[in-house]
Short mmCIF file of N, CA and C in Angstrom, two decimals:
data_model
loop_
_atom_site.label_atom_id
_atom_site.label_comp_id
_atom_site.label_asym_id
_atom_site.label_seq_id
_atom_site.Cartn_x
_atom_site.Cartn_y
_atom_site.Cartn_z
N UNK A 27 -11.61 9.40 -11.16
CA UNK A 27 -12.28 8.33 -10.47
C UNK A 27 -12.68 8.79 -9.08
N UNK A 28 -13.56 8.36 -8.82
CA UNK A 28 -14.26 8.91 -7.56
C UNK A 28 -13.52 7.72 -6.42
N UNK A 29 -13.18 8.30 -5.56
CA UNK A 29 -12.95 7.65 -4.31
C UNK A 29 -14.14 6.57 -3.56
N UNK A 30 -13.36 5.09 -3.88
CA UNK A 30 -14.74 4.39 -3.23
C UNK A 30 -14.79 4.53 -1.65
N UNK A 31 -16.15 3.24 -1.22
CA UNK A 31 -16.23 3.55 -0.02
C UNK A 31 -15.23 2.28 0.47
N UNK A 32 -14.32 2.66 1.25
CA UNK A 32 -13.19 2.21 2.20
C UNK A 32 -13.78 0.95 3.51
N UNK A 33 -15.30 1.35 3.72
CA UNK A 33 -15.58 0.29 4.76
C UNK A 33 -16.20 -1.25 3.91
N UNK A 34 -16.02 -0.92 2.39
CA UNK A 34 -16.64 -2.02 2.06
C UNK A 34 -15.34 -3.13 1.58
N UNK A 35 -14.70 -4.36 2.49
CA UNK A 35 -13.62 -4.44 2.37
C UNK A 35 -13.56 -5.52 1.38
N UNK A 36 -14.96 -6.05 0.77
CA UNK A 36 -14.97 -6.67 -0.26
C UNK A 36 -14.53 -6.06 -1.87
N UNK A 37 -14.47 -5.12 -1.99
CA UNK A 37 -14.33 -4.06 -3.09
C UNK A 37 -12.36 -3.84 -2.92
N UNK A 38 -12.30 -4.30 -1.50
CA UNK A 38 -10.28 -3.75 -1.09
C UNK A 38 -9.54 -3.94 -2.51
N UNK A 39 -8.77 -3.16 -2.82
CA UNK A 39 -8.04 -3.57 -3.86
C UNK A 39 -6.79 -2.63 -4.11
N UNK A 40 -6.06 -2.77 -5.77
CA UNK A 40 -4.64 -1.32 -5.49
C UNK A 40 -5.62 -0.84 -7.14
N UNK A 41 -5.63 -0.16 -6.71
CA UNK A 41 -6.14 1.24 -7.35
C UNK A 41 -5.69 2.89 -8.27
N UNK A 42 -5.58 3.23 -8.81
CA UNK A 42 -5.68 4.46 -9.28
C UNK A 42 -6.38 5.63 -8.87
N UNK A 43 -5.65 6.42 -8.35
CA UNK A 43 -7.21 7.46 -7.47
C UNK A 43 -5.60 8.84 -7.58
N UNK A 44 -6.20 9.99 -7.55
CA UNK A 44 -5.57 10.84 -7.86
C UNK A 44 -6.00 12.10 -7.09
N UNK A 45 -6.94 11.59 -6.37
CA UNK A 45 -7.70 13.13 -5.58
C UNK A 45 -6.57 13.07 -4.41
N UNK A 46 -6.99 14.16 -3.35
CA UNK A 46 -6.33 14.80 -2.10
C UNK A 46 -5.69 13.70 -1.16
N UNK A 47 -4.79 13.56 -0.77
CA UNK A 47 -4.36 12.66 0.66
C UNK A 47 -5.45 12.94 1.58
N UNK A 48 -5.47 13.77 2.59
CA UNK A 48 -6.65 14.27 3.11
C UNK A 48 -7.98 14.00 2.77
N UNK A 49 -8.40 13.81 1.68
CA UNK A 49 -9.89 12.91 1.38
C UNK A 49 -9.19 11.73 1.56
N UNK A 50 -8.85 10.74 1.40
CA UNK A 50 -8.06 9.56 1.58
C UNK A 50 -7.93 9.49 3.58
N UNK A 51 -7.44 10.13 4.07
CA UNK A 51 -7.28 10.29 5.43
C UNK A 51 -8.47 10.43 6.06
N UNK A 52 -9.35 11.12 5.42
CA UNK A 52 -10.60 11.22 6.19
C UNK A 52 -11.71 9.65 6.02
N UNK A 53 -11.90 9.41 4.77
CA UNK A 53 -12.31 7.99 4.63
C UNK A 53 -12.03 7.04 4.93
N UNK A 54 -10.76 6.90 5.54
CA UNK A 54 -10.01 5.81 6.04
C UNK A 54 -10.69 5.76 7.48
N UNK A 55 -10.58 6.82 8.32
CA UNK A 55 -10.82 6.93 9.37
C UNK A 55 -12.39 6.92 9.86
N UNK A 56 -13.30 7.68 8.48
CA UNK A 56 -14.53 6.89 8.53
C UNK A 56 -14.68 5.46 8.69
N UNK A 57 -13.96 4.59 7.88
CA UNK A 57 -13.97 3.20 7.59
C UNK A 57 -13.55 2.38 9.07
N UNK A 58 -12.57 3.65 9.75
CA UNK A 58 -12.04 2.97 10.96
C UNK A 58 -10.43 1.93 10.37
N UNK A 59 -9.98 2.66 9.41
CA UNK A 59 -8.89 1.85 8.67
C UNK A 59 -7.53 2.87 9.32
N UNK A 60 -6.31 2.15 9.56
CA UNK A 60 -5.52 2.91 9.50
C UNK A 60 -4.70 3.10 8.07
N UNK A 61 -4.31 4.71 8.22
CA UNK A 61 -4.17 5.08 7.18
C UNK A 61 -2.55 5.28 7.21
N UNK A 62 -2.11 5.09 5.76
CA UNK A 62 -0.40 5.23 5.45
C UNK A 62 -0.49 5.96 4.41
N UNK A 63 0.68 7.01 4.31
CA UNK A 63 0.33 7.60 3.58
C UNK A 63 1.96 7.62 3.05
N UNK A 64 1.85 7.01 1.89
CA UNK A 64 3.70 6.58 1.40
C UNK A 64 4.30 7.78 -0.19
N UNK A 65 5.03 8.80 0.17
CA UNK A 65 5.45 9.54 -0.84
C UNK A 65 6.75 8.66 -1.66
N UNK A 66 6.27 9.05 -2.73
CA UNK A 66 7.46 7.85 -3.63
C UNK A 66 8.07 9.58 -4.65
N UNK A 67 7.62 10.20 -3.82
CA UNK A 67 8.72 11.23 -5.06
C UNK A 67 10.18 11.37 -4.85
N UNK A 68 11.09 10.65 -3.95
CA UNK A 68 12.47 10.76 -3.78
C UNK A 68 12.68 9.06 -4.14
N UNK A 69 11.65 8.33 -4.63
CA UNK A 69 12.25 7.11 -4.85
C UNK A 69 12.64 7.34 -6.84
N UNK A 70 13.81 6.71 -6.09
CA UNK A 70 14.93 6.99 -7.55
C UNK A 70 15.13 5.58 -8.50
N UNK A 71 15.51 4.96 -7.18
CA UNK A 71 15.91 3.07 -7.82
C UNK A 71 15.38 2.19 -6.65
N UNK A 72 15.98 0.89 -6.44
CA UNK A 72 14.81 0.10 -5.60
C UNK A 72 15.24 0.31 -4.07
N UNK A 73 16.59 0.67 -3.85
CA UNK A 73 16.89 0.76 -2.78
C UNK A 73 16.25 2.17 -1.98
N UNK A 74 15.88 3.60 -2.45
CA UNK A 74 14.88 4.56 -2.61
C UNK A 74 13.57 3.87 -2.32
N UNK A 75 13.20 3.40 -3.17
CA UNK A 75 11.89 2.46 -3.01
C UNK A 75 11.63 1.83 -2.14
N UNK A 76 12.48 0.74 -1.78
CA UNK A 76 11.91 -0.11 -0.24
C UNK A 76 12.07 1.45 0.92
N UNK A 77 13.48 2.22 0.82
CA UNK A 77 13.34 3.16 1.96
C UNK A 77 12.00 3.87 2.16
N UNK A 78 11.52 4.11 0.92
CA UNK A 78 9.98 5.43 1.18
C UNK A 78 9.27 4.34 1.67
N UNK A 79 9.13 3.09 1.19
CA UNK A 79 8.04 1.87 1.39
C UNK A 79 8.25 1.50 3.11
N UNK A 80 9.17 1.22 3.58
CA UNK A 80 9.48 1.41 4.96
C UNK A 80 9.03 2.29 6.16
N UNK A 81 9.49 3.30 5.27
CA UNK A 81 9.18 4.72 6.13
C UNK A 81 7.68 4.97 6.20
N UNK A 82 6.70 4.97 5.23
CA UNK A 82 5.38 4.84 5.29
C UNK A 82 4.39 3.70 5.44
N UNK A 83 4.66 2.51 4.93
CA UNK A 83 4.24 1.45 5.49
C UNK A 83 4.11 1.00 7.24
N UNK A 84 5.25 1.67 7.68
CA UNK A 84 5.59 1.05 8.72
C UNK A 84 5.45 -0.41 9.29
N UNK A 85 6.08 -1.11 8.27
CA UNK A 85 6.58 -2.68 8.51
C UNK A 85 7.48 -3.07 9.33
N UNK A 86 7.06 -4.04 9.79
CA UNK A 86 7.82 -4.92 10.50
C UNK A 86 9.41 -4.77 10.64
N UNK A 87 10.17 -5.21 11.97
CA UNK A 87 11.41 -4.98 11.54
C UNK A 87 12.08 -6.07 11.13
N UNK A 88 11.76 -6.93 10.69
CA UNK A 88 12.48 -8.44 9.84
C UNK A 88 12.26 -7.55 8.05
N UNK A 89 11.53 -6.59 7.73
CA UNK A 89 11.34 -6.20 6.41
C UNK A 89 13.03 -5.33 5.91
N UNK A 90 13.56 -6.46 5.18
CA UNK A 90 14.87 -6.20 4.52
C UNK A 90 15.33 -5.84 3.22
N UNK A 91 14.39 -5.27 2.80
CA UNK A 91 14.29 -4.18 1.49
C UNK A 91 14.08 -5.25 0.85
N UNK A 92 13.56 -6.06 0.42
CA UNK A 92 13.40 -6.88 -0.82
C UNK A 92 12.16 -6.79 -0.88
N UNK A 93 11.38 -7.68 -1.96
CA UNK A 93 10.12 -7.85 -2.69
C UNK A 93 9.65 -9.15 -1.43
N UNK A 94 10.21 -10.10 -1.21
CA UNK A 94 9.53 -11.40 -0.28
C UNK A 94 9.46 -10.80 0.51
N UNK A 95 10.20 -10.35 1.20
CA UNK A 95 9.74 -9.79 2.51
C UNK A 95 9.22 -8.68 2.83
N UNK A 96 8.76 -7.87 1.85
CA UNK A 96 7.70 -6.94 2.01
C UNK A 96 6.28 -7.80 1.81
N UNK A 97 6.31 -8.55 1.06
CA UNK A 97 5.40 -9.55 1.12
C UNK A 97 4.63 -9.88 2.30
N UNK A 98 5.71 -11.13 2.71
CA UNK A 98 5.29 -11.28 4.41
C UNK A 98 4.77 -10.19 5.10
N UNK A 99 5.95 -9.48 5.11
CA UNK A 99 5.24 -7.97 6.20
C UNK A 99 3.88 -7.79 5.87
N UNK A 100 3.63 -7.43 4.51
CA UNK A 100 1.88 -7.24 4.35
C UNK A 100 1.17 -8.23 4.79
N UNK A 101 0.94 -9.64 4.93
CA UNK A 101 0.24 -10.50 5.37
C UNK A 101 0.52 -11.01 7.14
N UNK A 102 0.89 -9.93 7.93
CA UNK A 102 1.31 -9.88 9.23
C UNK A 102 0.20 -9.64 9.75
N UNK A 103 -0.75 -10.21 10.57
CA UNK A 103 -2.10 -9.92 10.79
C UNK A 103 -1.41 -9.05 12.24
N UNK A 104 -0.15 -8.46 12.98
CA UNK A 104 -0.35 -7.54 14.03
C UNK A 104 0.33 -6.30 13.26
N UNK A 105 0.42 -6.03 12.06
CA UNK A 105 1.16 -4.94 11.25
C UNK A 105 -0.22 -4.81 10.81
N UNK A 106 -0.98 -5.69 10.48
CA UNK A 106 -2.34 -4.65 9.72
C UNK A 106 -3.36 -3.88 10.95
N UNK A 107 -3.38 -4.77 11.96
CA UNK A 107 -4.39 -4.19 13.02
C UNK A 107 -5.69 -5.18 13.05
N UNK A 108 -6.52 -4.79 13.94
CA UNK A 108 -8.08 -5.41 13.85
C UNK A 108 -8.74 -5.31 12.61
N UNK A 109 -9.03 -4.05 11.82
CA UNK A 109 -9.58 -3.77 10.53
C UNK A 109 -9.05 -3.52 9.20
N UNK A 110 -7.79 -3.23 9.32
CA UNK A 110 -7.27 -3.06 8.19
C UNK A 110 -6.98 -2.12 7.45
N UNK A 111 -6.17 -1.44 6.62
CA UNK A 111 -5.92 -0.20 6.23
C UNK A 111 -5.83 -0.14 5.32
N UNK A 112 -5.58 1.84 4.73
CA UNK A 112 -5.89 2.01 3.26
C UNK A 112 -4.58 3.02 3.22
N UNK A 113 -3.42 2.52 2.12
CA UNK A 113 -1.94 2.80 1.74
C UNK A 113 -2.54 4.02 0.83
N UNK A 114 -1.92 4.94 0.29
CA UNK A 114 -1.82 5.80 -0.21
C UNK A 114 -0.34 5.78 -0.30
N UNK A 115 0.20 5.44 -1.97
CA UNK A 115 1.50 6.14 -3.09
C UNK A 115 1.13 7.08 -3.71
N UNK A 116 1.52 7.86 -2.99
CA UNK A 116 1.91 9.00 -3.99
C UNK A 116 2.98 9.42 -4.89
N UNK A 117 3.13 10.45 -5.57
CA UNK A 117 4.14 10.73 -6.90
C UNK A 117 4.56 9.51 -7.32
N UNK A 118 3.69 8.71 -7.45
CA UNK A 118 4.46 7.06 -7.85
C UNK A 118 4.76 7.07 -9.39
N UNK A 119 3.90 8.25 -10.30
CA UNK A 119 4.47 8.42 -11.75
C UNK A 119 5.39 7.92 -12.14
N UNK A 120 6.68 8.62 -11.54
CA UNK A 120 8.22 8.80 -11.95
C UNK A 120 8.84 7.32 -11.92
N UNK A 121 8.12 6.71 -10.73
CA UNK A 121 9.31 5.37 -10.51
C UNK A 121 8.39 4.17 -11.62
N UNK A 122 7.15 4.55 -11.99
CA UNK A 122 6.52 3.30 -12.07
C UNK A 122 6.60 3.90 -13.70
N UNK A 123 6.95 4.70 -14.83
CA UNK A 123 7.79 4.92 -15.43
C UNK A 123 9.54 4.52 -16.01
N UNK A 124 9.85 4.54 -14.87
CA UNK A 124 11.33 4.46 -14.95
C UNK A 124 11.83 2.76 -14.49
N UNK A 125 11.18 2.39 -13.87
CA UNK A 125 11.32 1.17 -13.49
C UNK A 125 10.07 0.12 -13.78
N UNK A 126 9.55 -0.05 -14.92
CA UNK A 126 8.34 -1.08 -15.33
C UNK A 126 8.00 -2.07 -14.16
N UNK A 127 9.72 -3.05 -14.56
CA UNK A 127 9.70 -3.97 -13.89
C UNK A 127 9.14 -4.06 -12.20
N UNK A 128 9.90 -3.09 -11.54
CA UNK A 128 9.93 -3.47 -10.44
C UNK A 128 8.53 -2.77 -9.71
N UNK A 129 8.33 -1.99 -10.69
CA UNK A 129 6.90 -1.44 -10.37
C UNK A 129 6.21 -2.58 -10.51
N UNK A 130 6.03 -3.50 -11.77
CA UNK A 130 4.94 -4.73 -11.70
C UNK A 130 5.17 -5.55 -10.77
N UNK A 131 6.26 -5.94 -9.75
CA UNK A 131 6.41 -6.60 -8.99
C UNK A 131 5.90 -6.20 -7.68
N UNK A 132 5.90 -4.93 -7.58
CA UNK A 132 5.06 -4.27 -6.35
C UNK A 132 3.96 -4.18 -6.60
N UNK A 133 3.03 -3.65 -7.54
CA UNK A 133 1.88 -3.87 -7.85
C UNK A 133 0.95 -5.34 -7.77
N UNK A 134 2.01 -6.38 -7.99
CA UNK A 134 1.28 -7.81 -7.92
C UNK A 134 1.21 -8.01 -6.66
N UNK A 135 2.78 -7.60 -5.54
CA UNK A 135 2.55 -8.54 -4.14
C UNK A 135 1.47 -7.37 -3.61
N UNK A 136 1.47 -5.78 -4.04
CA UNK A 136 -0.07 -5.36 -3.00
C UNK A 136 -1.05 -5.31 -3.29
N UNK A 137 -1.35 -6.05 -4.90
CA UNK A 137 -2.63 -7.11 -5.01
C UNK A 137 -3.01 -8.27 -4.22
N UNK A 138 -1.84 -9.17 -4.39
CA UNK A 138 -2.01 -10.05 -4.08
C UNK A 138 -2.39 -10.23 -2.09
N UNK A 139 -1.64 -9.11 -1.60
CA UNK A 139 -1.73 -8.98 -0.04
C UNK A 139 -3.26 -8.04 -0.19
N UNK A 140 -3.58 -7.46 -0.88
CA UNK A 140 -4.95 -7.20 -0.90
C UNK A 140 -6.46 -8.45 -1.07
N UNK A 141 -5.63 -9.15 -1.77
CA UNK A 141 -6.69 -10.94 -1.90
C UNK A 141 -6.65 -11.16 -0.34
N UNK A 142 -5.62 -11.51 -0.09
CA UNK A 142 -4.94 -12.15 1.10
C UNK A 142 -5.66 -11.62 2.89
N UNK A 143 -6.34 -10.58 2.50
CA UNK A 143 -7.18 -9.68 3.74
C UNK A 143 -8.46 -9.46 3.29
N UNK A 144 -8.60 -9.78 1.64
CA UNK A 144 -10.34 -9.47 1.77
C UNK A 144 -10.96 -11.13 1.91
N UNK A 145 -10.09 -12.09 1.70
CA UNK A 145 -10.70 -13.27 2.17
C UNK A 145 -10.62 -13.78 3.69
N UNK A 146 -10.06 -12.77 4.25
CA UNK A 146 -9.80 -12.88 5.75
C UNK A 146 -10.57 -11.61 6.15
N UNK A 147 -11.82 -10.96 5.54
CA UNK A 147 -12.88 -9.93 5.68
C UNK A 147 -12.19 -9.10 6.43
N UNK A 148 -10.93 -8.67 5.55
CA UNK A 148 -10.11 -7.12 6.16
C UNK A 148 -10.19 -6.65 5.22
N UNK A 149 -9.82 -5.06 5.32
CA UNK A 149 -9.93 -4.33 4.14
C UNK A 149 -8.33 -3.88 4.18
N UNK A 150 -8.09 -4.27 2.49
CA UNK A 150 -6.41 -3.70 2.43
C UNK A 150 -6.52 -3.13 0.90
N UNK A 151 -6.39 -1.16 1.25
CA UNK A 151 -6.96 -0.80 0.23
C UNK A 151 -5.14 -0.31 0.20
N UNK A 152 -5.33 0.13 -1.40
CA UNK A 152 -3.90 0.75 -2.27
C UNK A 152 -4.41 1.83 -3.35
N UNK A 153 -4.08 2.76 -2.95
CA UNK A 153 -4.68 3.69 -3.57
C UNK A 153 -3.40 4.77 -4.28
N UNK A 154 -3.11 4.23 -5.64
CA UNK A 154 -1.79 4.87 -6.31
C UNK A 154 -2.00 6.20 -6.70
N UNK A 155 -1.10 7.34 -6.57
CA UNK A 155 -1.32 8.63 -7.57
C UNK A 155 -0.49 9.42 -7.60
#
């Protein structure tokens, strides 16, 4: 899949994309988006998971490893910025494999926090691989 264009924040969404971090970093910054760039290859179980999600997200400090409150954190209009940004998971294979569940539960709230900024004409892109 070809990497879309990042400034169009009507298109924002969580995605499948598998090319370079670095193309990802550079489009972002075309777009004027800040960019996160979240490695999920040491996430093992969920407590792994919120830690990598923490560490690269860089959320809020009320974010207490759970699913709601990563939630909130994403719909924090001074955690996203003026324009809005584009997440990059990487090695997310292994966990979203091994854990269905809790993978579909992350996948819905950074859909759903992706609705949540393109009707507020931000761009909140998710770009899995």
């Amino acid at each position: 899949m070809k990497l879309p264009d990042l400034s169009h924040f009507d298109d924002a969404g969580v995605l499948e994309y598998h090319g370079h971090p670095d193309t990802i970093a550079a489009a972002a910054r075309h777009a004027k988006l800040r960019y996160l760039n979240v490695d999920l290859a040491r996430a093992e179980d969920k407590p792994t998971l919120f830690h990598e999600l923490a560490r690269g997200v860089e959320v809020a400090e009320h974010f207490r490893h759970n699913f709601d409150a990563l939630a909130d954190s994403l719909e924090d209009r001074d955690w996203l910025g003026k324009t809005g940004c584009a997440i990059r998971l990487g090695h997310a294979t292994h966990y979203r494999k091994t854990h269905p569940h809790d993978w579909g539960t992350l996948e819905e709230i950074l859909s759903e926090a992706s609705t949540f900024w393109r009707e507020r004409n931000r761009a909140f892109w998710v770009l899995i691989g």
